[in-house]
PDB file of C-alpha atoms in Angstrom:
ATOM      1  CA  UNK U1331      11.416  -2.369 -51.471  1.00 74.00           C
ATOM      2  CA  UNK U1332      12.730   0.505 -49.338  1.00 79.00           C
ATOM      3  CA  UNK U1333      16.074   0.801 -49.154  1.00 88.00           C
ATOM      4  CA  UNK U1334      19.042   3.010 -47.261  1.00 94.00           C
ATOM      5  CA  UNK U1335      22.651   3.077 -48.868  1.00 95.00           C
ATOM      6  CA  UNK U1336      25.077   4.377 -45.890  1.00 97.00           C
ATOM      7  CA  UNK U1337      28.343   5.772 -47.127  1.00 96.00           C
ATOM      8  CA  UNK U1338      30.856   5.518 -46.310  1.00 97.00           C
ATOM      9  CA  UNK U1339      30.898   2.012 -44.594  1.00 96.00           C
ATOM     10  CA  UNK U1340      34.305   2.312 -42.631  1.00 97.00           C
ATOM     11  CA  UNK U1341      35.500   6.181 -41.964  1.00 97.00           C
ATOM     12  CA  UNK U1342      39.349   6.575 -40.148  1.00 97.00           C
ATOM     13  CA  UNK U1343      40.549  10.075 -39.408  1.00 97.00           C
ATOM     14  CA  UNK U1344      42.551  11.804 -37.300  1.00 98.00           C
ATOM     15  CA  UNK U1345      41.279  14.362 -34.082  1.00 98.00           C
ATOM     16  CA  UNK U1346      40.223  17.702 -35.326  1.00 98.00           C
ATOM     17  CA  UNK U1347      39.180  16.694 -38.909  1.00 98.00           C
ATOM     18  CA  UNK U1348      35.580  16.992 -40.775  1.00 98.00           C
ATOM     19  CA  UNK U1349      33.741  14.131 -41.807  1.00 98.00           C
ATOM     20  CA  UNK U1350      30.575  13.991 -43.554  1.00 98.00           C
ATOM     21  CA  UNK U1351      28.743  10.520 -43.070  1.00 98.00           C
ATOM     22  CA  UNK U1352      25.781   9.855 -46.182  1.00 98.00           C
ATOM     23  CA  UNK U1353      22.275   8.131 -46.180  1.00 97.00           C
ATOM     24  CA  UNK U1354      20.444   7.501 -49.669  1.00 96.00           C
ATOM     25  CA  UNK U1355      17.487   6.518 -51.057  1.00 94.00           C
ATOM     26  CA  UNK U1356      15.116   6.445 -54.270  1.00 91.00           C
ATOM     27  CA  UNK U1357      12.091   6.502 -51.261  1.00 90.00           C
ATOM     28  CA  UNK U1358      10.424   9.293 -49.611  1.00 89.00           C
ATOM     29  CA  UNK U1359      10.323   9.036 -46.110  1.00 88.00           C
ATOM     30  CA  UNK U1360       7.838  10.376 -43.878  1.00 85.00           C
ATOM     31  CA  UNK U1361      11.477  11.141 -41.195  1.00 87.00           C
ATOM     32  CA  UNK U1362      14.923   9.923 -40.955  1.00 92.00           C
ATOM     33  CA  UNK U1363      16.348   9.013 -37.736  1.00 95.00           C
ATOM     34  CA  UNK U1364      20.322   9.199 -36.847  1.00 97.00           C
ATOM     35  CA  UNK U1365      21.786   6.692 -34.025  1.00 97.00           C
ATOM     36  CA  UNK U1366      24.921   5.953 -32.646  1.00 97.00           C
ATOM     37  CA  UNK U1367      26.370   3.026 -31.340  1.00 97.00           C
ATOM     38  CA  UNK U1368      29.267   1.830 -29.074  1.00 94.00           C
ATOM     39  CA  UNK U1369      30.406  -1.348 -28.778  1.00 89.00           C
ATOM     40  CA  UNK U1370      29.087  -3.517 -26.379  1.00 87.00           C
ATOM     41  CA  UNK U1371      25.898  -0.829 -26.173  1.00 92.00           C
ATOM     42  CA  UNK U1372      23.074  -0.878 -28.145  1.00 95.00           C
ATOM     43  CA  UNK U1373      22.198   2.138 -30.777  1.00 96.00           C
ATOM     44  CA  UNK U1374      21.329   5.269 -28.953  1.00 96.00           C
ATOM     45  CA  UNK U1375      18.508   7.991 -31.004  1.00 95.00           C
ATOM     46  CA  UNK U1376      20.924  11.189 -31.486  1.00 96.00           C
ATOM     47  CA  UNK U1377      18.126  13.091 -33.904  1.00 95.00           C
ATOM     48  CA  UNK U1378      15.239  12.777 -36.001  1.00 92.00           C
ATOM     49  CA  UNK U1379      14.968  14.570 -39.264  1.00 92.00           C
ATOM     50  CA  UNK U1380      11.169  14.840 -40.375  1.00 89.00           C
ATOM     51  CA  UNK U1381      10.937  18.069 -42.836  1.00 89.00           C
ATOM     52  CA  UNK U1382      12.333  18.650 -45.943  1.00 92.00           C
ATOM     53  CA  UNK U1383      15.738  20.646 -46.451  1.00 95.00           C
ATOM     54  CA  UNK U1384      15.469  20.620 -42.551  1.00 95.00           C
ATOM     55  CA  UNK U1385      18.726  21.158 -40.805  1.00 97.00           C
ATOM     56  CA  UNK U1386      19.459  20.341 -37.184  1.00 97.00           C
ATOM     57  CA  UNK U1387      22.839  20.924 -34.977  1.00 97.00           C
ATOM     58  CA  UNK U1388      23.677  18.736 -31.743  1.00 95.00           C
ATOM     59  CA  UNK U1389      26.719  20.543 -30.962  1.00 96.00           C
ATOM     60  CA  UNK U1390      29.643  19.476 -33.454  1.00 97.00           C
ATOM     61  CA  UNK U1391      27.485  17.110 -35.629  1.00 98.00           C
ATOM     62  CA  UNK U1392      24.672  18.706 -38.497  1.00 98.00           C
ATOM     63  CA  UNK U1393      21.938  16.598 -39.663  1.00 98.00           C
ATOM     64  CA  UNK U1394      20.240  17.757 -42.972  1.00 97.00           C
ATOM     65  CA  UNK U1395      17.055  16.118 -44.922  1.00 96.00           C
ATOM     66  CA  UNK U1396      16.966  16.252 -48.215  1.00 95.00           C
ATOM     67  CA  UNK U1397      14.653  18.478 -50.217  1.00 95.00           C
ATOM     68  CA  UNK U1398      12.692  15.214 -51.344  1.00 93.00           C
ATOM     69  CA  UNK U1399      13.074  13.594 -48.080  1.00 92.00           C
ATOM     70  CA  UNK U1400      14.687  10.566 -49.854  1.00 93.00           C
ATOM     71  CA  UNK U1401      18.628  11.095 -48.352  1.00 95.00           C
ATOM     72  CA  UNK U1402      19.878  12.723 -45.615  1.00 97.00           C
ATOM     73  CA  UNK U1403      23.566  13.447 -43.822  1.00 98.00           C
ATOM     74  CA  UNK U1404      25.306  13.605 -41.278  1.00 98.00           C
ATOM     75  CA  UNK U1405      28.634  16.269 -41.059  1.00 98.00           C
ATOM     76  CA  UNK U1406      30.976  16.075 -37.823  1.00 98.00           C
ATOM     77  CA  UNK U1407      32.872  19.524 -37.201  1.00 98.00           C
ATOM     78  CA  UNK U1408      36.328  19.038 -35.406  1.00 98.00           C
ATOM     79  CA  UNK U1409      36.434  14.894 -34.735  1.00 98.00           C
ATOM     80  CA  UNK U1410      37.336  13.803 -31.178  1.00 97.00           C
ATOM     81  CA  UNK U1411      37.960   9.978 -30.078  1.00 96.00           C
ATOM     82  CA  UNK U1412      34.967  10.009 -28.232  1.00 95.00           C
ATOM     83  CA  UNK U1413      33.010  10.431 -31.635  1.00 97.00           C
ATOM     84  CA  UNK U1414      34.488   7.096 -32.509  1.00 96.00           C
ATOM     85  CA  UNK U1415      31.803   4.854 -32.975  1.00 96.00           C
ATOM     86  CA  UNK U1416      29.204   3.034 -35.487  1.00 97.00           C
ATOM     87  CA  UNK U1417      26.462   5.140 -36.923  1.00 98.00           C
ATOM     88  CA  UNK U1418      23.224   4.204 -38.513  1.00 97.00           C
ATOM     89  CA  UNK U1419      20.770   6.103 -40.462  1.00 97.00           C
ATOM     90  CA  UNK U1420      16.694   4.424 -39.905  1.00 95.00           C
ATOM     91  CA  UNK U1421      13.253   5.290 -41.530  1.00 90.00           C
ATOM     92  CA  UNK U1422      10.300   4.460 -41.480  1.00 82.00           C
ATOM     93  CA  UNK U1423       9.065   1.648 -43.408  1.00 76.00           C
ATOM     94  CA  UNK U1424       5.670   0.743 -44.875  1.00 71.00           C
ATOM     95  CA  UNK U1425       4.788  -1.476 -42.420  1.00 69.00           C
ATOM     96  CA  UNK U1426       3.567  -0.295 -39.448  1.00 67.00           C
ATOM     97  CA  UNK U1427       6.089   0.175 -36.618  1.00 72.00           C
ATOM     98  CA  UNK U1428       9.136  -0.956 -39.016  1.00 82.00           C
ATOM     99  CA  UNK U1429      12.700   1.146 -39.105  1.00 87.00           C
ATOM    100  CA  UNK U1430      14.496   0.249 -42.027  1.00 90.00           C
ATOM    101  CA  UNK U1431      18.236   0.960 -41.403  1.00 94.00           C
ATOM    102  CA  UNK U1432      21.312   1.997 -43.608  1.00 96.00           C
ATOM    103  CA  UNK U1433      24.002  -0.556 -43.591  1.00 96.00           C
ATOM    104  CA  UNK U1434      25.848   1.935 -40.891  1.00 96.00           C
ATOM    105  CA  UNK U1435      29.316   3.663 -41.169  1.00 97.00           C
ATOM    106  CA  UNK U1436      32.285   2.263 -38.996  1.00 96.00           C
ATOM    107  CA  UNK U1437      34.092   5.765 -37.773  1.00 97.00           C
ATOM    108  CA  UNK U1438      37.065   5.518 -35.920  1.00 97.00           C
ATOM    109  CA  UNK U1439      38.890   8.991 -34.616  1.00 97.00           C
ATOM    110  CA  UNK U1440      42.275   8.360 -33.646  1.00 97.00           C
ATOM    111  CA  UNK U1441      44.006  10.789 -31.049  1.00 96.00           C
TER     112      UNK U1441
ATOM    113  CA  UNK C 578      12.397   6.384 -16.346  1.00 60.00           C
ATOM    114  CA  UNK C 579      13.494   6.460 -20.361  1.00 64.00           C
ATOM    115  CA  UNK C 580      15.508   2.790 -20.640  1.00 91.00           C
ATOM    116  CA  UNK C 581      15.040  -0.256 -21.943  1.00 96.00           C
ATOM    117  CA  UNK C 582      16.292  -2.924 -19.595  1.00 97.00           C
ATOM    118  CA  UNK C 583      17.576  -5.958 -21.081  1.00 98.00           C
ATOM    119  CA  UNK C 584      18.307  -8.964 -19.198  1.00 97.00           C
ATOM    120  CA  UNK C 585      21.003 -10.977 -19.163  1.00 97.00           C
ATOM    121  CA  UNK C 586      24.046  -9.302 -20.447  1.00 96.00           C
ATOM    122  CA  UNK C 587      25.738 -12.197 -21.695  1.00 97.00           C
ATOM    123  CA  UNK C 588      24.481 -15.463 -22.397  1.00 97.00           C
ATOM    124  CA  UNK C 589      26.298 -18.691 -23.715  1.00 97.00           C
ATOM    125  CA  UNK C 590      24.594 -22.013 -24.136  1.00 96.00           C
ATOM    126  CA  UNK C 591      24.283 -25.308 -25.493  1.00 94.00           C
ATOM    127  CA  UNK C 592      22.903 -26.471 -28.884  1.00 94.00           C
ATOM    128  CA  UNK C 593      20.079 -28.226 -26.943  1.00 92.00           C
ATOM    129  CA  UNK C 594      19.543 -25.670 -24.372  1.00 92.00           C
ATOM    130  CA  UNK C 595      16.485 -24.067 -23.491  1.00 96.00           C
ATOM    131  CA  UNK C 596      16.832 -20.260 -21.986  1.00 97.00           C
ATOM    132  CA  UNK C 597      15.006 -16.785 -22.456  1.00 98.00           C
ATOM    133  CA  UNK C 598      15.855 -13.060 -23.235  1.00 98.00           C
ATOM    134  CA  UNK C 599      14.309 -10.421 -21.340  1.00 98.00           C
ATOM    135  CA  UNK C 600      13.330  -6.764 -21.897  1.00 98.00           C
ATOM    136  CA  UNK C 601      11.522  -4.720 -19.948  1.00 97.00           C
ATOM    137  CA  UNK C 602      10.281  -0.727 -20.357  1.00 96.00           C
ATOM    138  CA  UNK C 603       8.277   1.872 -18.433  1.00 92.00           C
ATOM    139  CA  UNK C 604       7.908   4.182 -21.023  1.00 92.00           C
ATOM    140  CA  UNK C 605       4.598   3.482 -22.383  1.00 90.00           C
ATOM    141  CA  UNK C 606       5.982   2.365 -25.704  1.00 91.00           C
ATOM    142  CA  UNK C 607       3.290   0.756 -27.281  1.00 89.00           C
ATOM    143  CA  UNK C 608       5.525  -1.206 -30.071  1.00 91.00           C
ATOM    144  CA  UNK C 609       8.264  -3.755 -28.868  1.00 95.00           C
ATOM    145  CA  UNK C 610      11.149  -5.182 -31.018  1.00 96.00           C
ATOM    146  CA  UNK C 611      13.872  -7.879 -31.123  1.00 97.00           C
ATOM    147  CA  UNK C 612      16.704  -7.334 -33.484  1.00 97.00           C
ATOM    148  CA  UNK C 613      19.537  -9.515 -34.187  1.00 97.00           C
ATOM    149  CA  UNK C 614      23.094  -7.665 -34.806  1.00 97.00           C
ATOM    150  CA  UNK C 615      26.010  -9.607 -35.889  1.00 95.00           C
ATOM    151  CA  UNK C 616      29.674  -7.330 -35.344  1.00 91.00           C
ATOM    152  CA  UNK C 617      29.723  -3.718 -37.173  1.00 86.00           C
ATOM    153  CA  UNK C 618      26.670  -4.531 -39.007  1.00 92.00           C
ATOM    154  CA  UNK C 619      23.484  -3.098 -38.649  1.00 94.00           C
ATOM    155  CA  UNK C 620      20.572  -4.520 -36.495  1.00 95.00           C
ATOM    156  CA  UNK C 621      18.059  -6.931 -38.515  1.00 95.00           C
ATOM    157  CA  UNK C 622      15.019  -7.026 -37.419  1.00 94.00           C
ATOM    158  CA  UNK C 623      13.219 -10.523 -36.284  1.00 97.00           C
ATOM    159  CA  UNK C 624      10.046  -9.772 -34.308  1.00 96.00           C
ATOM    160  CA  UNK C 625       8.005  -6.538 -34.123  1.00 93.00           C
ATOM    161  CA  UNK C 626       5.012  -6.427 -31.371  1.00 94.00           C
ATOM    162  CA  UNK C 627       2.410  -3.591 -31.938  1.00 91.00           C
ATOM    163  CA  UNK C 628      -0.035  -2.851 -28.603  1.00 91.00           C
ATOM    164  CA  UNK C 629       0.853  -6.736 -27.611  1.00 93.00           C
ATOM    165  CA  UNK C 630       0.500  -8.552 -30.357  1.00 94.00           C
ATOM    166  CA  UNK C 631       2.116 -10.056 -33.206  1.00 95.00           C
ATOM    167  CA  UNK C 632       2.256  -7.836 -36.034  1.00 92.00           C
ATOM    168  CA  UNK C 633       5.802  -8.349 -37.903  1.00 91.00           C
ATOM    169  CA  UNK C 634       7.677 -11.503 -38.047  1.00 94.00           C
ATOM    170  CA  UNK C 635      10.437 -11.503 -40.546  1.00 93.00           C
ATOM    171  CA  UNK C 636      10.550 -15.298 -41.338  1.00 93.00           C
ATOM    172  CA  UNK C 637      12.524 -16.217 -38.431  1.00 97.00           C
ATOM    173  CA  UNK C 638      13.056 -19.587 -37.653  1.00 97.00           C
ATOM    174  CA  UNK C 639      10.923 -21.148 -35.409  1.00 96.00           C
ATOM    175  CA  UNK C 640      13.540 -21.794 -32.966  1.00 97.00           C
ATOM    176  CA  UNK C 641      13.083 -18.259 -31.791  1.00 98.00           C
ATOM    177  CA  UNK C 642       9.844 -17.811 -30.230  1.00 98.00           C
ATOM    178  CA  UNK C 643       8.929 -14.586 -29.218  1.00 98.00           C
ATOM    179  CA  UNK C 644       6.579 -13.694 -26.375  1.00 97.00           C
ATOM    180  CA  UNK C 645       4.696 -10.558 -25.231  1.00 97.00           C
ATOM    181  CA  UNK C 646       3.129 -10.550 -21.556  1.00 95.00           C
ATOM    182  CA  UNK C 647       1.813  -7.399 -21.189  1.00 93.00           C
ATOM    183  CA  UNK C 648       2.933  -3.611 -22.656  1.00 90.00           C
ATOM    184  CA  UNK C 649       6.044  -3.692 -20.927  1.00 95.00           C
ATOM    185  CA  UNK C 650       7.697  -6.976 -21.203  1.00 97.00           C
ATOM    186  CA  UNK C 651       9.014  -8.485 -24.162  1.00 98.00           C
ATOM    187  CA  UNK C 652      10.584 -11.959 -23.928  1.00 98.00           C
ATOM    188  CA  UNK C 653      12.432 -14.028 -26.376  1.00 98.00           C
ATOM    189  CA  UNK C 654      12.126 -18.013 -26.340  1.00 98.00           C
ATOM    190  CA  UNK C 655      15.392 -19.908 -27.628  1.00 98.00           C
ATOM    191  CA  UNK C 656      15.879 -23.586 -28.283  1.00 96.00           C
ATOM    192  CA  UNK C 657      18.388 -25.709 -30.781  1.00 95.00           C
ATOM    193  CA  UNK C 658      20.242 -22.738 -31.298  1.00 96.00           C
ATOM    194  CA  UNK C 659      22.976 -23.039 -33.957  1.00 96.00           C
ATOM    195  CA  UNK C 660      26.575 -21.650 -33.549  1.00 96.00           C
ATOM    196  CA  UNK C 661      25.746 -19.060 -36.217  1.00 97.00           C
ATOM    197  CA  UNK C 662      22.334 -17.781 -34.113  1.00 97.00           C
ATOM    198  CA  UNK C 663      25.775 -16.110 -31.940  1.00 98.00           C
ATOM    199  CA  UNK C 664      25.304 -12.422 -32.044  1.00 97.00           C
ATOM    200  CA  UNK C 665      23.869  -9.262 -30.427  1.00 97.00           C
ATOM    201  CA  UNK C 666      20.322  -9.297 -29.339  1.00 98.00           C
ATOM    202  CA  UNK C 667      18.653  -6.085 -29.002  1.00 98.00           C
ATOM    203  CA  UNK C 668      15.351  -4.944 -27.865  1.00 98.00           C
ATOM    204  CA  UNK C 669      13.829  -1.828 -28.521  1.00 96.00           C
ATOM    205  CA  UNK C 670      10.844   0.471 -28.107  1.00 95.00           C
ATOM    206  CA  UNK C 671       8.891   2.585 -29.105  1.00 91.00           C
ATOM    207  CA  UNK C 672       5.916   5.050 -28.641  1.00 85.00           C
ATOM    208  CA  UNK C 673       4.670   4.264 -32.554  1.00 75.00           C
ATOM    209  CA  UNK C 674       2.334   7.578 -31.956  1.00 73.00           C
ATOM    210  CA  UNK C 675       1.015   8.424 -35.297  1.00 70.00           C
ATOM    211  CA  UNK C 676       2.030  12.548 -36.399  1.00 67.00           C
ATOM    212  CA  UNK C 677       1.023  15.122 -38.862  1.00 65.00           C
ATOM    213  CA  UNK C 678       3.909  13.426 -40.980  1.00 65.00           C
ATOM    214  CA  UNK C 679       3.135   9.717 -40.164  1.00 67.00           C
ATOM    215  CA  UNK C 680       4.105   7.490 -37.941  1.00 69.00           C
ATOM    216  CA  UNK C 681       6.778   7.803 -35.339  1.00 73.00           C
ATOM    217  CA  UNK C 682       9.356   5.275 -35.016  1.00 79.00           C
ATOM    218  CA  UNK C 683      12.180   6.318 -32.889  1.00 88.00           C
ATOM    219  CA  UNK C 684      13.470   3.679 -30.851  1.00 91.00           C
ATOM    220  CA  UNK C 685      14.919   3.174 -27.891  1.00 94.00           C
ATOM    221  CA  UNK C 686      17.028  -0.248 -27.563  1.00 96.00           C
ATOM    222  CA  UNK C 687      18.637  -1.773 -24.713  1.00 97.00           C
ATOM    223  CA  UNK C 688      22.531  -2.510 -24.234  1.00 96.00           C
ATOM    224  CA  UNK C 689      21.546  -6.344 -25.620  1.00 97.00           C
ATOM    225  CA  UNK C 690      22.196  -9.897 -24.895  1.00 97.00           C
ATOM    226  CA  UNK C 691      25.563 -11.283 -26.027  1.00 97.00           C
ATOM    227  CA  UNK C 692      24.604 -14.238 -27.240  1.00 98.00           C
ATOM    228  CA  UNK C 693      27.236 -17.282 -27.764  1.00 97.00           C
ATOM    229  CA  UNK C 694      26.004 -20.873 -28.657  1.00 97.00           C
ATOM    230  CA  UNK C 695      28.286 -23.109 -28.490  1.00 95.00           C
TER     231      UNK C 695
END
């Protein structure tokens, strides 16, 4: 069975400080996918991780993909309020067309 | 056009109701999905639909029904809900196009159905 530990589940910190938001597995995945979600909204795609040791920047937040492709990250530089927000790691599962998702991380950012 | 329209917002009804969740896209997407999503949790998936037909059902009670029309529409069936069946409906899509490093899943959801039964 293909599984995704999140950590942590529920994040609080104040404006301006670093956070780094985990995703782990003991499977390889073929890419790991990042959303975020508001409440009220549904998830929204923020990046897609799909080589090894890859690294990608969407302004303040890195992504990274493990060497093995089994975990992956998430690091916020400089937290605003408008970060706040539920985030999921997803990969692909075996069946065809399934996302298997972490159990998400509850980050609020207080002003 | 890259949304996922979702239709209605909110929804509350009766233990023996009858109603219907909509979801519509333009994008092409060739997979369709319903996922259920109680609060800060993440989405579970019910019902996957690969180029229109059936291909993932995750033992979801019959009381759910899902329906695919054509490549863009995506409904979902509801009768003798329970109180607990309350939560966030979502549907997504996605293009399911198969890459040099398998097969790509990114989805693109709608803002959901708030679903109360009551």
């Amino acid at each position: 069975t293909q599984l995704l530990e999140q950590s942590p589940q529920f994040l609080s910190i104040q404006e301006g400080e670093n956070l780094t938001v985990y995703c782990n597995s003991s499977s390889v995945f073929s890419s790991l996918q990042w959303y975020r979600q508001e409440p009220g909204e549904g998830p929204v795609l923020l990046v897609t991780v799909v080589t090894g040791g890859e690294v990608k920047k969407l302004k303040r937040l890195t992504f990274q993909f493990g060497d093995a492709r089994k975990d992956s990250s998430l690091h916020i530089t400089a937290a605003q309020p408008g970060d706040t927000g539920l985030y999921l790691c997803a990969g692909a599962g075996n069946q065809g067309g399934k996302l298997i998702f972490g159990q998400g991380t509850e980050l609020s950012v207080k002003p | 056009d890259t949304e996922v329209t979702q239709t209605p917002k909110h929804l509350v009804m009766g233990m023996t109701n009858k109603k219907s969740l909509k979801c519509e896209q333009h994008m092409g997407h060739r997979a369709m999905y319903w996922y259920k999503q109680k609060a800060k949790k993440p989405p579970e998936l019910m019902f996957v639909y690969s180029y229109e037909k059936l291909s993932i059902n995750e033992s979801v009670p019959s009381r759910f029904s899902p329906e695919c029309p054509n490549s863009s529409l995506l409904n979902l069936h509801l009768h003798a809900l329970q109180p607990e069946d309350s939560a966030l409906y979502l549907c997504a899509s996605s293009l399911l196009r198969l890459t040099g490093i398998g097969l790509n899943t990114e989805a693109f959801f709608g803002q959901g159905t708030r679903l109360t039964v009551v």
